[in-house]
C-alpha positions as protocol buffer text, in pm:
chain_id: "A"
residue {
  index: 1
  type: MET
  ca { x: 9200 y: 1350 z: 2360 }
}
residue {
  index: 2
  type: PRO
  ca { x: 9208 y: 1082 z: 2627 }
}
residue {
  index: 3
  type: ARG
  ca { x: 9468 y: 1032 z: 2887 }
}
residue {
  index: 4
  type: VAL
  ca { x: 9645 y: 671 z: 2937 }
}
residue {
  index: 5
  type: VAL
  ca { x: 9848 y: 526 z: 3166 }
}
residue {
  index: 6
  type: ILE
  ca { x: 10089 y: 237 z: 3049 }
}
residue {
  index: 7
  type: LEU
  ca { x: 10173 y: 97 z: 3417 }
}
residue {
  index: 8
  type: ASP
  ca { x: 10518 y: -16 z: 3421 }
}
residue {
  index: 9
  type: TYR
  ca { x: 10559 y: -280 z: 3682 }
}
residue {
  index: 10
  type: GLY
  ca { x: 10862 y: -396 z: 3590 }
}
residue {
  index: 11
  type: SER
  ca { x: 10783 y: -552 z: 3320 }
}
residue {
  index: 12
  type: GLY
  ca { x: 10593 y: -552 z: 2992 }
}
residue {
  index: 13
  type: ASN
  ca { x: 10670 y: -371 z: 2619 }
}
residue {
  index: 14
  type: LEU
  ca { x: 10666 y: -47 z: 2784 }
}
residue {
  index: 15
  type: ARG
  ca { x: 10744 y: 174 z: 2521 }
}
residue {
  index: 16
  type: SER
  ca { x: 10625 y: -56 z: 2187 }
}
residue {
  index: 17
  type: ALA
  ca { x: 10282 y: 6 z: 2397 }
}
residue {
  index: 18
  type: GLU
  ca { x: 10350 y: 379 z: 2462 }
}
residue {
  index: 19
  type: ARG
  ca { x: 10373 y: 412 z: 2104 }
}
residue {
  index: 20
  type: ALA
  ca { x: 10124 y: 280 z: 1969 }
}
residue {
  index: 21
  type: VAL
  ca { x: 9880 y: 434 z: 2226 }
}
residue {
  index: 22
  type: GLN
  ca { x: 9988 y: 753 z: 2135 }
}
residue {
  index: 23
  type: ARG
  ca { x: 9967 y: 668 z: 1776 }
}
residue {
  index: 24
  type: VAL
  ca { x: 9576 y: 574 z: 1757 }
}
residue {
  index: 25
  type: GLY
  ca { x: 9500 y: 951 z: 1927 }
}
residue {
  index: 26
  type: ALA
  ca { x: 9600 y: 957 z: 2322 }
}
residue {
  index: 27
  type: ASP
  ca { x: 9797 y: 1142 z: 2584 }
}
residue {
  index: 28
  type: VAL
  ca { x: 10041 y: 829 z: 2712 }
}
residue {
  index: 29
  type: GLU
  ca { x: 10201 y: 796 z: 3014 }
}
residue {
  index: 30
  type: VAL
  ca { x: 10443 y: 527 z: 3116 }
}
residue {
  index: 31
  type: THR
  ca { x: 10389 y: 510 z: 3508 }
}
residue {
  index: 32
  type: ALA
  ca { x: 10413 y: 311 z: 3866 }
}
residue {
  index: 33
  type: ASP
  ca { x: 10304 y: 614 z: 4050 }
}
residue {
  index: 34
  type: PRO
  ca { x: 9941 y: 489 z: 4167 }
}
residue {
  index: 35
  type: HIS
  ca { x: 9749 y: 857 z: 4184 }
}
residue {
  index: 36
  type: ALA
  ca { x: 9861 y: 903 z: 3813 }
}
residue {
  index: 37
  type: ALA
  ca { x: 9702 y: 560 z: 3730 }
}
residue {
  index: 38
  type: LEU
  ca { x: 9421 y: 626 z: 3887 }
}
residue {
  index: 39
  type: ALA
  ca { x: 9328 y: 909 z: 3732 }
}
residue {
  index: 40
  type: ALA
  ca { x: 9371 y: 827 z: 3405 }
}
residue {
  index: 41
  type: ASP
  ca { x: 9072 y: 782 z: 3133 }
}
residue {
  index: 42
  type: GLY
  ca { x: 9215 y: 499 z: 3067 }
}
residue {
  index: 43
  type: LEU
  ca { x: 9502 y: 179 z: 3249 }
}
residue {
  index: 44
  type: VAL
  ca { x: 9646 y: 7 z: 3007 }
}
residue {
  index: 45
  type: VAL
  ca { x: 9840 y: -324 z: 3191 }
}
residue {
  index: 46
  type: PRO
  ca { x: 10093 y: -472 z: 2980 }
}
residue {
  index: 47
  type: GLY
  ca { x: 10334 y: -805 z: 3065 }
}
residue {
  index: 48
  type: VAL
  ca { x: 10585 y: -1044 z: 2935 }
}
residue {
  index: 49
  type: GLY
  ca { x: 10785 y: -1327 z: 3033 }
}
residue {
  index: 50
  type: ALA
  ca { x: 10612 y: -1547 z: 3326 }
}
residue {
  index: 51
  type: PHE
  ca { x: 10332 y: -1550 z: 3480 }
}
residue {
  index: 52
  type: ALA
  ca { x: 10407 y: -1538 z: 3867 }
}
residue {
  index: 53
  type: ALA
  ca { x: 10685 y: -1295 z: 3809 }
}
residue {
  index: 54
  type: CYS
  ca { x: 10468 y: -1093 z: 3661 }
}
residue {
  index: 55
  type: SER
  ca { x: 10142 y: -1146 z: 3988 }
}
residue {
  index: 56
  type: GLU
  ca { x: 10512 y: -1014 z: 4171 }
}
residue {
  index: 57
  type: GLY
  ca { x: 10565 y: -681 z: 3985 }
}
residue {
  index: 58
  type: LEU
  ca { x: 10149 y: -628 z: 3990 }
}
residue {
  index: 59
  type: ARG
  ca { x: 10136 y: -644 z: 4366 }
}
residue {
  index: 60
  type: ALA
  ca { x: 10469 y: -461 z: 4451 }
}
residue {
  index: 61
  type: VAL
  ca { x: 10347 y: -165 z: 4289 }
}
residue {
  index: 62
  type: GLY
  ca { x: 9988 y: -220 z: 4380 }
}
residue {
  index: 63
  type: GLY
  ca { x: 9902 y: -283 z: 4089 }
}
residue {
  index: 64
  type: ASP
  ca { x: 9626 y: -503 z: 4207 }
}
residue {
  index: 65
  type: LYS
  ca { x: 9470 y: -278 z: 4412 }
}
residue {
  index: 66
  type: ILE
  ca { x: 9471 y: -4 z: 4134 }
}
residue {
  index: 67
  type: ILE
  ca { x: 9289 y: -224 z: 3876 }
}
residue {
  index: 68
  type: GLY
  ca { x: 9066 y: -355 z: 4122 }
}
residue {
  index: 69
  type: THR
  ca { x: 8961 y: 84 z: 4261 }
}
residue {
  index: 70
  type: ARG
  ca { x: 8935 y: 171 z: 3839 }
}
residue {
  index: 71
  type: LEU
  ca { x: 8695 y: -164 z: 3763 }
}
residue {
  index: 72
  type: ALA
  ca { x: 8479 y: -73 z: 4116 }
}
residue {
  index: 73
  type: GLY
  ca { x: 8426 y: 332 z: 3945 }
}
residue {
  index: 74
  type: GLY
  ca { x: 8380 y: 190 z: 3612 }
}
residue {
  index: 75
  type: ARG
  ca { x: 8721 y: 307 z: 3457 }
}
residue {
  index: 76
  type: PRO
  ca { x: 8845 y: 138 z: 3138 }
}
residue {
  index: 77
  type: VAL
  ca { x: 9115 y: -135 z: 3190 }
}
residue {
  index: 78
  type: LEU
  ca { x: 9345 y: -292 z: 2923 }
}
residue {
  index: 79
  type: GLY
  ca { x: 9519 y: -572 z: 2952 }
}
residue {
  index: 80
  type: ILE
  ca { x: 9790 y: -702 z: 2739 }
}
residue {
  index: 81
  type: CYS
  ca { x: 9972 y: -1083 z: 2667 }
}
residue {
  index: 82
  type: VAL
  ca { x: 10031 y: -1134 z: 3039 }
}
residue {
  index: 83
  type: GLY
  ca { x: 9905 y: -898 z: 3125 }
}
residue {
  index: 84
  type: MET
  ca { x: 9573 y: -1031 z: 3049 }
}
residue {
  index: 85
  type: GLN
  ca { x: 9645 y: -1335 z: 3218 }
}
residue {
  index: 86
  type: ILE
  ca { x: 9703 y: -1242 z: 3581 }
}
residue {
  index: 87
  type: LEU
  ca { x: 9334 y: -1062 z: 3560 }
}
residue {
  index: 88
  type: PHE
  ca { x: 9253 y: -1456 z: 3592 }
}
residue {
  index: 89
  type: GLU
  ca { x: 9256 y: -1653 z: 3960 }
}
residue {
  index: 90
  type: ARG
  ca { x: 9546 y: -1834 z: 3914 }
}
residue {
  index: 91
  type: GLY
  ca { x: 9830 y: -1945 z: 3674 }
}
residue {
  index: 92
  type: VAL
  ca { x: 10034 y: -2274 z: 3670 }
}
residue {
  index: 93
  type: GLU
  ca { x: 10387 y: -2256 z: 3532 }
}
residue {
  index: 94
  type: HIS
  ca { x: 10632 y: -2527 z: 3535 }
}
residue {
  index: 95
  type: GLY
  ca { x: 10417 y: -2701 z: 3813 }
}
residue {
  index: 96
  type: VAL
  ca { x: 10433 y: -2382 z: 4028 }
}
residue {
  index: 97
  type: GLU
  ca { x: 10100 y: -2236 z: 4096 }
}
residue {
  index: 98
  type: ALA
  ca { x: 10078 y: -1800 z: 4147 }
}
residue {
  index: 99
  type: LYS
  ca { x: 9727 y: -1619 z: 4270 }
}
residue {
  index: 100
  type: GLY
  ca { x: 9616 y: -1332 z: 3962 }
}
residue {
  index: 101
  type: THR
  ca { x: 9448 y: -1042 z: 4091 }
}
residue {
  index: 102
  type: GLY
  ca { x: 9091 y: -1293 z: 4020 }
}
residue {
  index: 103
  type: GLU
  ca { x: 8870 y: -1053 z: 3836 }
}
residue {
  index: 104
  type: TRP
  ca { x: 8772 y: -1350 z: 3589 }
}
residue {
  index: 105
  type: PRO
  ca { x: 8731 y: -1750 z: 3716 }
}
residue {
  index: 106
  type: GLY
  ca { x: 8992 y: -2014 z: 3547 }
}
residue {
  index: 107
  type: THR
  ca { x: 9382 y: -2067 z: 3596 }
}
residue {
  index: 108
  type: VAL
  ca { x: 9619 y: -1983 z: 3294 }
}
residue {
  index: 109
  type: GLU
  ca { x: 9811 y: -2321 z: 3201 }
}
residue {
  index: 110
  type: ARG
  ca { x: 10008 y: -2427 z: 2941 }
}
residue {
  index: 111
  type: LEU
  ca { x: 9840 y: -2456 z: 2574 }
}
residue {
  index: 112
  type: HIS
  ca { x: 9821 y: -2819 z: 2444 }
}
residue {
  index: 113
  type: ALA
  ca { x: 10021 y: -2812 z: 2148 }
}
residue {
  index: 114
  type: ASP
  ca { x: 10300 y: -2978 z: 1919 }
}
residue {
  index: 115
  type: VAL
  ca { x: 10486 y: -2627 z: 1863 }
}
residue {
  index: 116
  type: LEU
  ca { x: 10548 y: -2372 z: 2091 }
}
residue {
  index: 117
  type: PRO
  ca { x: 10606 y: -2130 z: 2170 }
}
residue {
  index: 118
  type: HIS
  ca { x: 10265 y: -1973 z: 2004 }
}
residue {
  index: 119
  type: MET
  ca { x: 10484 y: -1772 z: 1783 }
}
residue {
  index: 120
  type: GLY
  ca { x: 10319 y: -1559 z: 1505 }
}
residue {
  index: 121
  type: TRP
  ca { x: 10015 y: -1428 z: 1314 }
}
residue {
  index: 122
  type: ASN
  ca { x: 9684 y: -1590 z: 1407 }
}
residue {
  index: 123
  type: THR
  ca { x: 9315 y: -1559 z: 1357 }
}
residue {
  index: 124
  type: VAL
  ca { x: 9077 y: -1535 z: 1572 }
}
residue {
  index: 125
  type: ARG
  ca { x: 8702 y: -1564 z: 1606 }
}
residue {
  index: 126
  type: ALA
  ca { x: 8488 y: -1266 z: 1799 }
}
residue {
  index: 127
  type: PRO
  ca { x: 8137 y: -1257 z: 1898 }
}
residue {
  index: 128
  type: ALA
  ca { x: 7877 y: -1058 z: 1739 }
}
residue {
  index: 129
  type: GLY
  ca { x: 7840 y: -697 z: 1814 }
}
residue {
  index: 130
  type: SER
  ca { x: 8242 y: -702 z: 1975 }
}
residue {
  index: 131
  type: GLU
  ca { x: 8307 y: -329 z: 2045 }
}
residue {
  index: 132
  type: LEU
  ca { x: 8672 y: -439 z: 2048 }
}
residue {
  index: 133
  type: PHE
  ca { x: 8682 y: -566 z: 1689 }
}
residue {
  index: 134
  type: ALA
  ca { x: 8460 y: -342 z: 1529 }
}
residue {
  index: 135
  type: GLY
  ca { x: 8603 y: -237 z: 1222 }
}
residue {
  index: 136
  type: VAL
  ca { x: 8853 y: -495 z: 1202 }
}
residue {
  index: 137
  type: ASP
  ca { x: 8817 y: -764 z: 895 }
}
residue {
  index: 138
  type: ALA
  ca { x: 8708 y: -1097 z: 1011 }
}
residue {
  index: 139
  type: GLY
  ca { x: 9017 y: -1281 z: 858 }
}
residue {
  index: 140
  type: ALA
  ca { x: 9249 y: -1052 z: 1006 }
}
residue {
  index: 141
  type: ARG
  ca { x: 9559 y: -1163 z: 1206 }
}
residue {
  index: 142
  type: PHE
  ca { x: 9687 y: -1100 z: 1558 }
}
residue {
  index: 143
  type: TYR
  ca { x: 10038 y: -1106 z: 1726 }
}
residue {
  index: 144
  type: PHE
  ca { x: 10084 y: -1379 z: 1941 }
}
residue {
  index: 145
  type: VAL
  ca { x: 10405 y: -1511 z: 2198 }
}
residue {
  index: 146
  type: HIS
  ca { x: 10322 y: -1707 z: 2409 }
}
residue {
  index: 147
  type: SER
  ca { x: 10254 y: -2132 z: 2571 }
}
residue {
  index: 148
  type: TYR
  ca { x: 10019 y: -2065 z: 2816 }
}
residue {
  index: 149
  type: ALA
  ca { x: 9619 y: -1944 z: 2819 }
}
residue {
  index: 150
  type: ALA
  ca { x: 9308 y: -1919 z: 2935 }
}
residue {
  index: 151
  type: ARG
  ca { x: 9177 y: -2282 z: 2784 }
}
residue {
  index: 152
  type: THR
  ca { x: 8804 y: -2231 z: 2949 }
}
residue {
  index: 153
  type: TRP
  ca { x: 8642 y: -1913 z: 2987 }
}
residue {
  index: 154
  type: GLU
  ca { x: 8420 y: -2001 z: 3352 }
}
residue {
  index: 155
  type: LEU
  ca { x: 8228 y: -1703 z: 3469 }
}
residue {
  index: 156
  type: ASP
  ca { x: 7895 y: -1716 z: 3522 }
}
residue {
  index: 157
  type: SER
  ca { x: 7706 y: -1740 z: 3233 }
}
residue {
  index: 158
  type: GLY
  ca { x: 7392 y: -1720 z: 3478 }
}
residue {
  index: 159
  type: LEU
  ca { x: 7547 y: -1372 z: 3532 }
}
residue {
  index: 160
  type: THR
  ca { x: 7221 y: -1075 z: 3480 }
}
residue {
  index: 161
  type: GLY
  ca { x: 7345 y: -745 z: 3272 }
}
residue {
  index: 162
  type: ARG
  ca { x: 7541 y: -680 z: 3014 }
}
residue {
  index: 163
  type: GLN
  ca { x: 7774 y: -1037 z: 2914 }
}
residue {
  index: 164
  type: PRO
  ca { x: 8101 y: -1062 z: 2806 }
}
residue {
  index: 165
  type: LYS
  ca { x: 8225 y: -1101 z: 2501 }
}
residue {
  index: 166
  type: VAL
  ca { x: 8511 y: -1333 z: 2453 }
}
residue {
  index: 167
  type: THR
  ca { x: 8708 y: -1430 z: 2128 }
}
residue {
  index: 168
  type: TRP
  ca { x: 8921 y: -1752 z: 2073 }
}
residue {
  index: 169
  type: ALA
  ca { x: 9158 y: -1813 z: 1953 }
}
residue {
  index: 170
  type: HIS
  ca { x: 9266 y: -2200 z: 1810 }
}
residue {
  index: 171
  type: HIS
  ca { x: 9662 y: -2362 z: 1821 }
}
residue {
  index: 172
  type: GLY
  ca { x: 9621 y: -2703 z: 1929 }
}
residue {
  index: 173
  type: GLU
  ca { x: 9321 y: -2630 z: 2095 }
}
residue {
  index: 174
  type: ASP
  ca { x: 9119 y: -2318 z: 2118 }
}
residue {
  index: 175
  type: PHE
  ca { x: 9203 y: -2077 z: 2398 }
}
residue {
  index: 176
  type: VAL
  ca { x: 9066 y: -1781 z: 2505 }
}
residue {
  index: 177
  type: ALA
  ca { x: 9261 y: -1457 z: 2299 }
}
residue {
  index: 178
  type: ALA
  ca { x: 9078 y: -1164 z: 2400 }
}
residue {
  index: 179
  type: VAL
  ca { x: 8784 y: -1042 z: 2660 }
}
residue {
  index: 180
  type: GLU
  ca { x: 8570 y: -765 z: 2699 }
}
residue {
  index: 181
  type: ASN
  ca { x: 8372 y: -728 z: 3008 }
}
residue {
  index: 182
  type: GLY
  ca { x: 8215 y: -437 z: 3127 }
}
residue {
  index: 183
  type: PRO
  ca { x: 8526 y: -189 z: 3167 }
}
residue {
  index: 184
  type: LEU
  ca { x: 8773 y: -437 z: 3181 }
}
residue {
  index: 185
  type: TRP
  ca { x: 8922 y: -588 z: 2828 }
}
residue {
  index: 186
  type: ALA
  ca { x: 9214 y: -773 z: 2756 }
}
residue {
  index: 187
  type: THR
  ca { x: 9382 y: -941 z: 2461 }
}
residue {
  index: 188
  type: GLN
  ca { x: 9615 y: -1246 z: 2474 }
}
residue {
  index: 189
  type: PHE
  ca { x: 9763 y: -1112 z: 2149 }
}
residue {
  index: 190
  type: HIS
  ca { x: 9987 y: -833 z: 2135 }
}
residue {
  index: 191
  type: PRO
  ca { x: 9797 y: -539 z: 1934 }
}
residue {
  index: 192
  type: GLU
  ca { x: 10062 y: -274 z: 1908 }
}
residue {
  index: 193
  type: LYS
  ca { x: 10295 y: -605 z: 1759 }
}
residue {
  index: 194
  type: SER
  ca { x: 9956 y: -613 z: 1532 }
}
residue {
  index: 195
  type: GLY
  ca { x: 9968 y: -385 z: 1253 }
}
residue {
  index: 196
  type: ASP
  ca { x: 9642 y: -181 z: 1116 }
}
residue {
  index: 197
  type: ALA
  ca { x: 9479 y: -410 z: 1288 }
}
residue {
  index: 198
  type: GLY
  ca { x: 9594 y: -408 z: 1600 }
}
residue {
  index: 199
  type: ALA
  ca { x: 9583 y: 3 z: 1616 }
}
residue {
  index: 200
  type: GLN
  ca { x: 9250 y: -64 z: 1516 }
}
residue {
  index: 201
  type: LEU
  ca { x: 9162 y: -235 z: 1793 }
}
residue {
  index: 202
  type: LEU
  ca { x: 9350 y: 26 z: 2001 }
}
residue {
  index: 203
  type: ARG
  ca { x: 9149 y: 326 z: 1844 }
}
residue {
  index: 204
  type: ASN
  ca { x: 8799 y: 86 z: 1958 }
}
residue {
  index: 205
  type: TRP
  ca { x: 8962 y: 97 z: 2326 }
}
residue {
  index: 206
  type: LEU
  ca { x: 9027 y: 450 z: 2334 }
}
residue {
  index: 207
  type: GLY
  ca { x: 8688 y: 533 z: 2157 }
}
residue {
  index: 208
  type: THR
  ca { x: 8524 y: 380 z: 2511 }
}
residue {
  index: 209
  type: LEU
  ca { x: 8728 y: 662 z: 2762 }
}
């Protein structure tokens, strides 16, 4: 049974994420302990609320360094919701700019949509060969709660080796809904709140550990 740490940095749906990952077959611990987070087979970085507050909380527990160290060693990390957003270079909310971890270039900003927050169930457009969405029906819906997102994908398409797989969704405009980039995977939606389809995604992620 793979060992998974849900990183506790003061933000996120910790208990619902814990229960969801347990249900699909992992031994799960919720902690901010860096030794446990580095030693685990997989690390989940949740996040709920404002980009700046989440980024500050993550740095307060050394989460940015934990993520960087794991990825440097090819160790899997899964970001969820704002836990995905803070992987980008920066976020802008209400005119306030905050620094992310910079694992990916780009800016998280307010969606151009008539109704915000984007709250509820939405389909996504996963790329061919996606491991994250393997076994998931193309019309499956996932649960979103957000007003901000990465509206573009800026990582150099001229990269050599394995190309990142980017999944898109639409609410007012297209935005990045999920990314598979080597050991770093992330979703803007909440797989732990997305029923059977979300459970399959988590199961797929566990299969990479």
